mmCIF file of C-alpha atoms in Angstrom:
data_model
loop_
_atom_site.group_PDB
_atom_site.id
_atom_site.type_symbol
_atom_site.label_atom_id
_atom_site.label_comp_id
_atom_site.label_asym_id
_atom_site.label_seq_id
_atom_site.Cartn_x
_atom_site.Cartn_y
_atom_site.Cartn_z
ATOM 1 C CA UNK A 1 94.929 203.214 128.762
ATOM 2 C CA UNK A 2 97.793 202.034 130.843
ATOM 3 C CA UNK A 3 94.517 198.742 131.741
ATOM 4 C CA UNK A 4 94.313 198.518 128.148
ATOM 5 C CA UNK A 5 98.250 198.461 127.915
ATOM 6 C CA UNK A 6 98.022 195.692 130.757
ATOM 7 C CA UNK A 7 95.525 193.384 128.868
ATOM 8 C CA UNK A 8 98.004 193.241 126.016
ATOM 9 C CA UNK A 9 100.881 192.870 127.538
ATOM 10 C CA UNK A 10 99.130 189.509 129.388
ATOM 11 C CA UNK A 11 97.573 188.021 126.124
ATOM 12 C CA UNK A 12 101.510 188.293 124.744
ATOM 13 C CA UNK A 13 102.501 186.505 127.625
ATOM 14 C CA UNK A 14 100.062 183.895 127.593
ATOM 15 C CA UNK A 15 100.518 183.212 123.923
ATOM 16 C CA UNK A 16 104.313 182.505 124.407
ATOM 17 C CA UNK A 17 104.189 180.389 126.970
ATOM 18 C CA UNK A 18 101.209 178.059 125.065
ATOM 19 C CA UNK A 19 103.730 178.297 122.045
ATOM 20 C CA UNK A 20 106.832 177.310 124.241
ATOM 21 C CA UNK A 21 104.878 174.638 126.213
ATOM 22 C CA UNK A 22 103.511 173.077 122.650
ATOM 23 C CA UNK A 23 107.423 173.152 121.759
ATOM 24 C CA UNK A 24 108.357 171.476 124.469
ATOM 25 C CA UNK A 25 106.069 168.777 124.357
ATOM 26 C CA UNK A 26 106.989 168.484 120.648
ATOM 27 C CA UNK A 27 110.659 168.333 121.831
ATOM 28 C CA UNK A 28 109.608 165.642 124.069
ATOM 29 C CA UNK A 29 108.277 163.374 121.693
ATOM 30 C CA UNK A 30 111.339 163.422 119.390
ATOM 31 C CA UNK A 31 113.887 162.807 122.106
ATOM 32 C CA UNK A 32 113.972 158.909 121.022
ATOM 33 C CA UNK A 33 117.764 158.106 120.029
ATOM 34 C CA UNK A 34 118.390 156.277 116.617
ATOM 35 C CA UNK A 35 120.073 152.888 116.757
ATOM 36 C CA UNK A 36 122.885 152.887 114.921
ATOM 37 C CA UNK A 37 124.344 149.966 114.578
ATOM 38 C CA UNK A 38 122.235 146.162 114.301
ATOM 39 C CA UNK A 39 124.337 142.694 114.715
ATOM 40 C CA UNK A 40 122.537 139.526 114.906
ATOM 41 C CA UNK A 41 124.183 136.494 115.848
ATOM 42 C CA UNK A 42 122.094 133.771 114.169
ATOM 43 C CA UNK A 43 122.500 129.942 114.622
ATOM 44 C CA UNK A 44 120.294 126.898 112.362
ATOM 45 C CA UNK A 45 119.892 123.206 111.688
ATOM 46 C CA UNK A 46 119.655 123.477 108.059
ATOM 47 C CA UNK A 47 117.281 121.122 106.564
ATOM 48 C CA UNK A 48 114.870 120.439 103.851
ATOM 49 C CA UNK A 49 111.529 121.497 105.294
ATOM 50 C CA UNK A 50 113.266 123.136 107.955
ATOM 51 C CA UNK A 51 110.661 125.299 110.834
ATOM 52 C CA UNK A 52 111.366 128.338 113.176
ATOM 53 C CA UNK A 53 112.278 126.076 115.915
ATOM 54 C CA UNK A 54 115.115 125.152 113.834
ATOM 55 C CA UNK A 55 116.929 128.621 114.026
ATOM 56 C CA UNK A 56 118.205 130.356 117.335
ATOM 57 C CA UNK A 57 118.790 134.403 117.032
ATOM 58 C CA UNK A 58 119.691 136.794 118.907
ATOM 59 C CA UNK A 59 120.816 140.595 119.317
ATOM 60 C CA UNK A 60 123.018 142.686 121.982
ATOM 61 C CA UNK A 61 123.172 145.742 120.038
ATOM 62 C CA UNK A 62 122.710 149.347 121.860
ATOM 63 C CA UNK A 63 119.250 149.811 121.382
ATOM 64 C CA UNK A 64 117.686 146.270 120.699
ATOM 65 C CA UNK A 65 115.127 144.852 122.888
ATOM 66 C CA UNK A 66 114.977 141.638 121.124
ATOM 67 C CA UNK A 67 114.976 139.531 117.774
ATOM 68 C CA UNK A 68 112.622 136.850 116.823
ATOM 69 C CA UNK A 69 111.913 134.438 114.456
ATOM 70 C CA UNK A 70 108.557 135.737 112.183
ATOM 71 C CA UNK A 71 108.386 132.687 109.067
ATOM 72 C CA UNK A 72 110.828 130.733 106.990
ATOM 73 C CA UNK A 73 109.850 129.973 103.552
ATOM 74 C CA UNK A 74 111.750 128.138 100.079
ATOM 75 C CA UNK A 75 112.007 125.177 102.267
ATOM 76 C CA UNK A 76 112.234 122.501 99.522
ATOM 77 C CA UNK A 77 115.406 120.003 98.902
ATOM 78 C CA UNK A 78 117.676 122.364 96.768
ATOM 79 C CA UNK A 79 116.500 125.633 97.673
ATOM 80 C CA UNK A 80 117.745 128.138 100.016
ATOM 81 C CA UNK A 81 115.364 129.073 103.109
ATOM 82 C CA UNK A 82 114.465 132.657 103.454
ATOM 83 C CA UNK A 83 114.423 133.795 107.434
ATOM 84 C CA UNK A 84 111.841 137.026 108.667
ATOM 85 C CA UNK A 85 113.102 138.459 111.630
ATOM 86 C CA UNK A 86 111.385 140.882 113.404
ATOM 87 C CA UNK A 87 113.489 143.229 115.836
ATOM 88 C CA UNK A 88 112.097 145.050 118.556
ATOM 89 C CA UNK A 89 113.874 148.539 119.948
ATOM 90 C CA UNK A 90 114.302 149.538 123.304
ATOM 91 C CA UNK A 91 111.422 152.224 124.621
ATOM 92 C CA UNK A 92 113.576 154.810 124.172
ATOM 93 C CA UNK A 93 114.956 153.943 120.983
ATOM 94 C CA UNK A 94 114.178 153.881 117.553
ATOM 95 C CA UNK A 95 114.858 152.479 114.378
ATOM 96 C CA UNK A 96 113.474 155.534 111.757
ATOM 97 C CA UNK A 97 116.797 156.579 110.549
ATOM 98 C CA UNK A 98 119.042 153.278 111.142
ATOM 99 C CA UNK A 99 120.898 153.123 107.927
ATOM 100 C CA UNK A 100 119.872 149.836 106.454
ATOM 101 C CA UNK A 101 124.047 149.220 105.544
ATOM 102 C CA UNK A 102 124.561 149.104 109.623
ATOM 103 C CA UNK A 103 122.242 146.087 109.809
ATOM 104 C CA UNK A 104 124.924 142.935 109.604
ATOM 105 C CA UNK A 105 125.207 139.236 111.016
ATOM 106 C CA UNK A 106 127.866 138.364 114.042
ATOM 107 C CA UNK A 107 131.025 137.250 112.643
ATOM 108 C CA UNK A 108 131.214 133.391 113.298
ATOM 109 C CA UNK A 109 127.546 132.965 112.950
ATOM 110 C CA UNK A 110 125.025 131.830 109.848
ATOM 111 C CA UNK A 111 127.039 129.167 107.941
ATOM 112 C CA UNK A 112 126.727 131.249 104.504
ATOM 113 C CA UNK A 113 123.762 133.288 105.966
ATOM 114 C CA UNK A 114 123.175 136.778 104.113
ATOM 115 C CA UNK A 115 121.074 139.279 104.597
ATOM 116 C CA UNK A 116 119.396 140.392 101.319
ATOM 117 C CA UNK A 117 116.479 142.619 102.620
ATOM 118 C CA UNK A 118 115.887 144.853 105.119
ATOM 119 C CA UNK A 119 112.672 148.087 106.193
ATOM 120 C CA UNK A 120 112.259 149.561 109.359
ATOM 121 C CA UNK A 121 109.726 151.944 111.131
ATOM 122 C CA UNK A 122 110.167 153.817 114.581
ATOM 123 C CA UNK A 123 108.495 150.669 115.842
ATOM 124 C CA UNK A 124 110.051 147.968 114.468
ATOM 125 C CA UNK A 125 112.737 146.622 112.074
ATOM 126 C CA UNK A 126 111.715 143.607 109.590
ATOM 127 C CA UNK A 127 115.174 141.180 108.177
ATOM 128 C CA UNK A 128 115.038 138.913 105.934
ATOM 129 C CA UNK A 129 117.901 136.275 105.894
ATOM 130 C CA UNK A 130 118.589 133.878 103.112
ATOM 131 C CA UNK A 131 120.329 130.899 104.153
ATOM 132 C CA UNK A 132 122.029 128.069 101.603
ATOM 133 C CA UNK A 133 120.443 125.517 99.856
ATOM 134 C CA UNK A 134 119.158 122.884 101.941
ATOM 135 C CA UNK A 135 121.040 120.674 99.856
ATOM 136 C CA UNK A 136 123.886 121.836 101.109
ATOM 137 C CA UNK A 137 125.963 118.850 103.196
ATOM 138 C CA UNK A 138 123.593 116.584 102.252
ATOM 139 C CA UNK A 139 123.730 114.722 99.276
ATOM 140 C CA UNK A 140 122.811 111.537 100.901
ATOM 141 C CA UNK A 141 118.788 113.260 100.315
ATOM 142 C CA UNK A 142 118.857 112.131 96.932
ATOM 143 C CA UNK A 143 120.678 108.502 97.427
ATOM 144 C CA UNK A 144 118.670 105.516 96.233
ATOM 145 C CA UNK A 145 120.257 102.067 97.587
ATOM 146 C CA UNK A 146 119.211 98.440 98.036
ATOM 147 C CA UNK A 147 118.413 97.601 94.169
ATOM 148 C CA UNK A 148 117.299 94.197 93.835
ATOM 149 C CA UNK A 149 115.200 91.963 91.626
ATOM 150 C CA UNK A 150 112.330 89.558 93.511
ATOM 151 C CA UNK A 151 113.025 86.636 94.528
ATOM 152 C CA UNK A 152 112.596 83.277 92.439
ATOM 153 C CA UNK A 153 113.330 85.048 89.296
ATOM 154 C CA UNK A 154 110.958 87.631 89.770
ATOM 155 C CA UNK A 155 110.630 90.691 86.983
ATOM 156 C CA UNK A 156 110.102 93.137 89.791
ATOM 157 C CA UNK A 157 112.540 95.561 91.084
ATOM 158 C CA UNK A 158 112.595 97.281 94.459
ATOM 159 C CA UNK A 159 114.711 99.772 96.326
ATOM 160 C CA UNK A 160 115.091 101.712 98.970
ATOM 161 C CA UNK A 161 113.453 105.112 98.160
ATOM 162 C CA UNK A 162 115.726 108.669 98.945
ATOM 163 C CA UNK A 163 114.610 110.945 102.119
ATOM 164 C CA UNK A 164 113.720 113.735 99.869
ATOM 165 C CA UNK A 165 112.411 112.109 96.220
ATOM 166 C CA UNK A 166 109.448 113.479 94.533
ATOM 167 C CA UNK A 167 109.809 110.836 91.898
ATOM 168 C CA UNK A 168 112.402 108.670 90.292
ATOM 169 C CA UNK A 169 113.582 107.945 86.998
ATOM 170 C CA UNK A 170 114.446 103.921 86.089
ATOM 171 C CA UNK A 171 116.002 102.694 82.960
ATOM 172 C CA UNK A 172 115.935 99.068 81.829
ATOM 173 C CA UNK A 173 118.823 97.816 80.288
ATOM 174 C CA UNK A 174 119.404 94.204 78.211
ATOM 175 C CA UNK A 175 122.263 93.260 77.756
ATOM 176 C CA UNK A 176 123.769 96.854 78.020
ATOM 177 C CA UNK A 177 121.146 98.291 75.933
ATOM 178 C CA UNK A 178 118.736 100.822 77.527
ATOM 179 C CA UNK A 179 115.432 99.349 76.408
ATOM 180 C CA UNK A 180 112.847 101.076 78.252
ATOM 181 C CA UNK A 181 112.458 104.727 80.588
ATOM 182 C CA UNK A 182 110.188 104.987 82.899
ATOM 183 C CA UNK A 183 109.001 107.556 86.037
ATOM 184 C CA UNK A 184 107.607 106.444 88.854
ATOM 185 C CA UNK A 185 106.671 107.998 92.258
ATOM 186 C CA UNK A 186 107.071 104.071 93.933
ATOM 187 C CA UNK A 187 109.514 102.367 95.355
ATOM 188 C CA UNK A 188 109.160 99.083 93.212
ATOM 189 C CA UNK A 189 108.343 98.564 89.369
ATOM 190 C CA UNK A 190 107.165 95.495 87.013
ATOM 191 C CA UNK A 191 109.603 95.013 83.804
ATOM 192 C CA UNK A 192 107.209 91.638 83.301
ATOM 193 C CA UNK A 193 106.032 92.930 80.249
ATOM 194 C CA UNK A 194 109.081 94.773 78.478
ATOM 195 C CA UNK A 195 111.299 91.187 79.824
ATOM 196 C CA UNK A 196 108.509 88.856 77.419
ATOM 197 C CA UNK A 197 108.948 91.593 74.811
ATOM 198 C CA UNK A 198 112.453 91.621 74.553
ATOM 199 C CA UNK A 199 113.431 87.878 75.538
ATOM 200 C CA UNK A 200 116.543 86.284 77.072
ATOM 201 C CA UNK A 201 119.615 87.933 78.186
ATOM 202 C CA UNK A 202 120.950 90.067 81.236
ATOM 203 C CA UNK A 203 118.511 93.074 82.287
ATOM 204 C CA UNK A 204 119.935 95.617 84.579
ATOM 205 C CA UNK A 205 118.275 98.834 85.856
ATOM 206 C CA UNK A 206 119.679 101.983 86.507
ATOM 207 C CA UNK A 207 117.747 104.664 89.138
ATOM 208 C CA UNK A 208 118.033 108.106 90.027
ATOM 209 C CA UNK A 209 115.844 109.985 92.546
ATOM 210 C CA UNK A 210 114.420 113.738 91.474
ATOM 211 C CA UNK A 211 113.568 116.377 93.859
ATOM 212 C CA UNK A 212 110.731 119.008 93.815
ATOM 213 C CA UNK A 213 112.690 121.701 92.599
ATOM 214 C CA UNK A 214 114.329 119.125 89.848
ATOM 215 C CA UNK A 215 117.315 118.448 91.692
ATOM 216 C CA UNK A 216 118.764 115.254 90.500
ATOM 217 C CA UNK A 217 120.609 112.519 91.790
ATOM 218 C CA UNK A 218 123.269 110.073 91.147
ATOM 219 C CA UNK A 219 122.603 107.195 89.042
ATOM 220 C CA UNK A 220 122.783 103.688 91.062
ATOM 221 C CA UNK A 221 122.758 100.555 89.127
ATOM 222 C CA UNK A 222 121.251 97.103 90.012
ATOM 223 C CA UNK A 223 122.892 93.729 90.334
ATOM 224 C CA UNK A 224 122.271 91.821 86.578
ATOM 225 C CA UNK A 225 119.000 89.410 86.266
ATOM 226 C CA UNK A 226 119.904 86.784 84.253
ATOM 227 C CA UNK A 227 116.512 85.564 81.937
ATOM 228 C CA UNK A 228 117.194 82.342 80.192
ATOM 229 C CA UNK A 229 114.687 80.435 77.974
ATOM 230 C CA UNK A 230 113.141 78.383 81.033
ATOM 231 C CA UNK A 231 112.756 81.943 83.163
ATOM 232 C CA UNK A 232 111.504 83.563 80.116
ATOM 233 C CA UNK A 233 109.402 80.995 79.545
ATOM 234 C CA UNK A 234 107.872 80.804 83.200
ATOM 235 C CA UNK A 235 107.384 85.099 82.247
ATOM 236 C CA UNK A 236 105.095 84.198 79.707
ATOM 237 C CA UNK A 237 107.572 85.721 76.785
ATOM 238 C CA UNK A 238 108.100 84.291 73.606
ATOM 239 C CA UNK A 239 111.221 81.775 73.356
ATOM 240 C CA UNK A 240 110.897 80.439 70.050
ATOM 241 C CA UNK A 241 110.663 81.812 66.508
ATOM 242 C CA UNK A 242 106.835 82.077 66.665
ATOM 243 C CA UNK A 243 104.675 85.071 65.685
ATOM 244 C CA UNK A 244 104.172 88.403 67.440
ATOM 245 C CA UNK A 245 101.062 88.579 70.268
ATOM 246 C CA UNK A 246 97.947 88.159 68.167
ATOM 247 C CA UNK A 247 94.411 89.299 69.192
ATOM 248 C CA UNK A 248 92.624 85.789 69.023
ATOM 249 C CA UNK A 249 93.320 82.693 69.728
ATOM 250 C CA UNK A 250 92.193 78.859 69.991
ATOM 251 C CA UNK A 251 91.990 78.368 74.022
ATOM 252 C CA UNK A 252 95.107 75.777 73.647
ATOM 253 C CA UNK A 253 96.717 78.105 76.036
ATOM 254 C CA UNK A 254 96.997 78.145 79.989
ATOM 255 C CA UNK A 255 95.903 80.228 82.647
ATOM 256 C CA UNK A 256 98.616 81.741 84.834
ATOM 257 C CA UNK A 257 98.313 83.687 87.271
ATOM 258 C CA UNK A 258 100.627 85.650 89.465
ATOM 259 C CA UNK A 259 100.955 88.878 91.884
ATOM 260 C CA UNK A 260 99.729 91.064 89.519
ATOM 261 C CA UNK A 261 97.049 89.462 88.146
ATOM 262 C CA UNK A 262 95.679 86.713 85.617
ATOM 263 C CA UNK A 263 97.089 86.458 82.178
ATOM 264 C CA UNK A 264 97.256 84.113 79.310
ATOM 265 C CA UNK A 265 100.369 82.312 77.575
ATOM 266 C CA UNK A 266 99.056 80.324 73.564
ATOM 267 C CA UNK A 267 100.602 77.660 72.676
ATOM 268 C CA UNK A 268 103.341 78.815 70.846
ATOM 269 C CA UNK A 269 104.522 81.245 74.326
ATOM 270 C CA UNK A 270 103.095 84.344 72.994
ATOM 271 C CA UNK A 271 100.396 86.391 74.637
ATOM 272 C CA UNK A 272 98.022 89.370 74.163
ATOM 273 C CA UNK A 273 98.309 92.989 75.047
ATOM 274 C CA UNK A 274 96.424 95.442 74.440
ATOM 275 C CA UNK A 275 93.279 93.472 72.573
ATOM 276 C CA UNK A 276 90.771 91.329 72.900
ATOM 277 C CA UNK A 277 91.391 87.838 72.650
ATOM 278 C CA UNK A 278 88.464 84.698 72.224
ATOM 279 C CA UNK A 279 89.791 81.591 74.477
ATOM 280 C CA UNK A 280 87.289 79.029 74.683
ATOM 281 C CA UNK A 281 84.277 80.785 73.399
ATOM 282 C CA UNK A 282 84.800 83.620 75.097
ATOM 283 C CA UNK A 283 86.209 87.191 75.001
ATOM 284 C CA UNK A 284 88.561 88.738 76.928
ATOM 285 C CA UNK A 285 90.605 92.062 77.163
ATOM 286 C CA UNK A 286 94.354 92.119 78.408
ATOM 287 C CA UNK A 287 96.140 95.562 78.929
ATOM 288 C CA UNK A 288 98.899 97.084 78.001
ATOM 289 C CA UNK A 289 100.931 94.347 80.330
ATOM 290 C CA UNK A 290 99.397 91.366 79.246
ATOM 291 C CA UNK A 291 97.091 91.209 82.227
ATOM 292 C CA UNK A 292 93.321 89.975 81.904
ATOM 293 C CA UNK A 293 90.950 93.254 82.516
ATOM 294 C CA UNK A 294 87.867 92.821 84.943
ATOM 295 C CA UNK A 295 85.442 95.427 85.457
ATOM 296 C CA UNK A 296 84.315 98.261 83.040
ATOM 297 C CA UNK A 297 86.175 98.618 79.829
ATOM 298 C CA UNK A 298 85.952 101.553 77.018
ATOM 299 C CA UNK A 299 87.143 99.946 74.167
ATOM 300 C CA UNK A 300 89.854 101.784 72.139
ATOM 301 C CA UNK A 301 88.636 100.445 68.486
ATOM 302 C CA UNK A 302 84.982 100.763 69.144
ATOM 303 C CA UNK A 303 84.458 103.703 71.578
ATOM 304 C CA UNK A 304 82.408 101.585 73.211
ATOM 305 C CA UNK A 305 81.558 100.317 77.370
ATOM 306 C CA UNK A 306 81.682 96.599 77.902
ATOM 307 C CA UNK A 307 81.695 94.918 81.213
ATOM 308 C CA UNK A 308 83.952 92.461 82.110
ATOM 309 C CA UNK A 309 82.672 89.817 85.017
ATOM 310 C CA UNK A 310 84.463 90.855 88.203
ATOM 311 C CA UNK A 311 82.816 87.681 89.241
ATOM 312 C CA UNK A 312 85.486 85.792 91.046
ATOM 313 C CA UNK A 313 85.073 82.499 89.625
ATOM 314 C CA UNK A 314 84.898 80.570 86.022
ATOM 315 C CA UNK A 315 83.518 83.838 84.855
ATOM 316 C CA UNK A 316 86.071 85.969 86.020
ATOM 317 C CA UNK A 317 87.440 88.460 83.091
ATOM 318 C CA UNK A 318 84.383 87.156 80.868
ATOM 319 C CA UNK A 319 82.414 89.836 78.576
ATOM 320 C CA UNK A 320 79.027 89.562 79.618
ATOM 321 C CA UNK A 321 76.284 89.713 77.030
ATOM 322 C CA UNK A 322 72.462 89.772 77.037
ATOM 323 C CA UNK A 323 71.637 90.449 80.607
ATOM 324 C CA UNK A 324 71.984 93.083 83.383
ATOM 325 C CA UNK A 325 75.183 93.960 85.029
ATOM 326 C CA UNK A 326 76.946 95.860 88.121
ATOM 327 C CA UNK A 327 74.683 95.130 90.505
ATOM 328 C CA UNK A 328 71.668 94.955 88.127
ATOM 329 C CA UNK A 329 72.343 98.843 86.967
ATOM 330 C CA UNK A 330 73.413 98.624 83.171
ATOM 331 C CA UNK A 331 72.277 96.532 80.683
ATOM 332 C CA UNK A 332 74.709 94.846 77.423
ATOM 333 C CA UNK A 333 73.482 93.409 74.864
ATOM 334 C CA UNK A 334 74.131 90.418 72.615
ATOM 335 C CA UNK A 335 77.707 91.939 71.247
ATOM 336 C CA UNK A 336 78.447 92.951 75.185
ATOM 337 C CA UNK A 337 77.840 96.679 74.235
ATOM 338 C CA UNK A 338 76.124 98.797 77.248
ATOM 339 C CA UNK A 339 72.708 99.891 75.924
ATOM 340 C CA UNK A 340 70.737 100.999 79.146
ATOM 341 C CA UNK A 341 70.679 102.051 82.366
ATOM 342 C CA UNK A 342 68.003 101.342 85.045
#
């Protein structure tokens, strides 16, 4: 009995102690302190396109092992940078329980930096930091300068393009009358054909720059390009009272040719766009500019593929009939229409 008694007694004894040892190691586990408070002091170069070696951070809170840099992202002209920090605790720290309202920036530090997100684990502690826009103090990004027309009375303009333009908006003005809108993602454009369409006077441009996100700039305006009849008339326009640009003609023209390309000035100082046009027997096509067209063409009456001699030599611009062409591949027949392939 009193064995019996014994045996109990021991199996009581044993059973509290596992109980208070598994408590104890339990206790041991949670004996991590909470970290309270979070400052970080953080420091950037802000910039369009901005990277993580542009921003310096940094923590001496109770409790913080360290702070680094994870991604920035919204890096485009005009938008505002978003910062992932990743904070590490001290071993015997931890940030389950940190109230997220305790997380804040050094005084002094961030230039307009806010914090607008932060989650934490007992492991770790993610920030995210929005910065301002990269615009911001830097409105020369969108500046277009140096304006000018080509020398010897060219038609084309140039400028210097701005550090952070996706595009860029031109206007052509005559004689203060906006006469044609254009975008462009160059630095240069050819008013040739709109200067022969609307004739003599002063032409001035005015350009803007556009960003990715649509930011705009300010408008800069060119110095004035004065087109009298004898410039006009060197541009191929028309300086008399003649007719508009007809699709034929009788071959009393010239030939002129400049950077571009070749083109064709009649008689009476007009000249073809956008048609065909017979000059001495043979057919040619000039786009939308005026400018002879070599190569393949899909005509926009017909529907149908003609080839143009590339050819550079009396043939040059010539539609091609009866015979093989490109190399031998395609056949045209007598109206210059592709009918076969080899």
């Amino acid at each position: 009995m009193i064995r019996k008694h014994l045996k109990k007694m021991a199996s009581v004894v044993l059973t509290a102690s596992m109980i208070l040892g598994m408590a104890g190691i339990a206790f041991a586990k949670n004996t991590k302190t909470v970290v309270q408070n979070v400052k970080i002091s953080i420091n950037y170069d802000l910039a369009p396109n901005m990277s993580t070696s542009n921003i310096d951070v940094d923590s001496d809170s109770t409790g913080v092992d360290g702070v680094t840099v994870s991604s920035v992202t919204n890096t485009d002209y005009g938008k505002k940078p978003k910062v992932t920090l990743k904070v590490k605790p001290d071993s015997d720290f931890t940030f389950k329980g940190t109230p997220a309202g305790n997380v804040t920036l050094e005084d002094k530090t961030g230039k307009g930096a806010t914090i607008t997100k932060v989650s934490s684990s007992s492991g770790n502690m993610s920030i995210t930091v929005t910065l301002p826009k990269t615009s911001s103090g830097d409105e020369g990004g969108l500046e277009v300068s140096d304006i000018s027309w080509g020398d010897d009375d060219s038609p084309i303009i140039t400028w210097d393009g701005a550090s952070y333009a996706k595009q860029y908006e031109v206007k052509l003005y005559r004689n203060n009358v906006i006469k044609d809108t254009i975008s462009t993602t160059a630095t240069s454009y050819d008013f040739r054909s709109k200067i022969r369409e609307n004739g003599k006077g002063n032409y001035t441009v005015k350009i803007r720059a556009i960003a990715s996100n649509g930011s705009k700039g300010k408008w800069t305006e060119s110095d004035e390009f004065d087109v009298d009849e004898d410039v006009l008339a060197n541009l191929g326009g028309q300086t008399g009272s003649g007719g508009s640009p007809s699709g034929s003609g009788s071959g009393t023209g010239a030939w002129l040719k400049d950077n571009v390309g070749w083109w064709y000035i009649n008689a009476d100082r007009t000249y073809t766009t956008n048609n065909w046009q017979q000059i001495n027997g043979n057919w040619y096509y000039f786009d939308n500019r005026g400018y002879m067209v070599t190569g393949w063409l899909k005509s926009p009456y017909s529907g149908k593929w003609y080839w143009l001699s590339t050819e550079n030599n009396s043939n040059l611009g010539k539609m091609l009939t009866n015979q093989w062409v490109d190399n031998n591949r395609y056949y045209v027949d007598g109206s210059g229409v592709w009918t076969q392939s080899r």
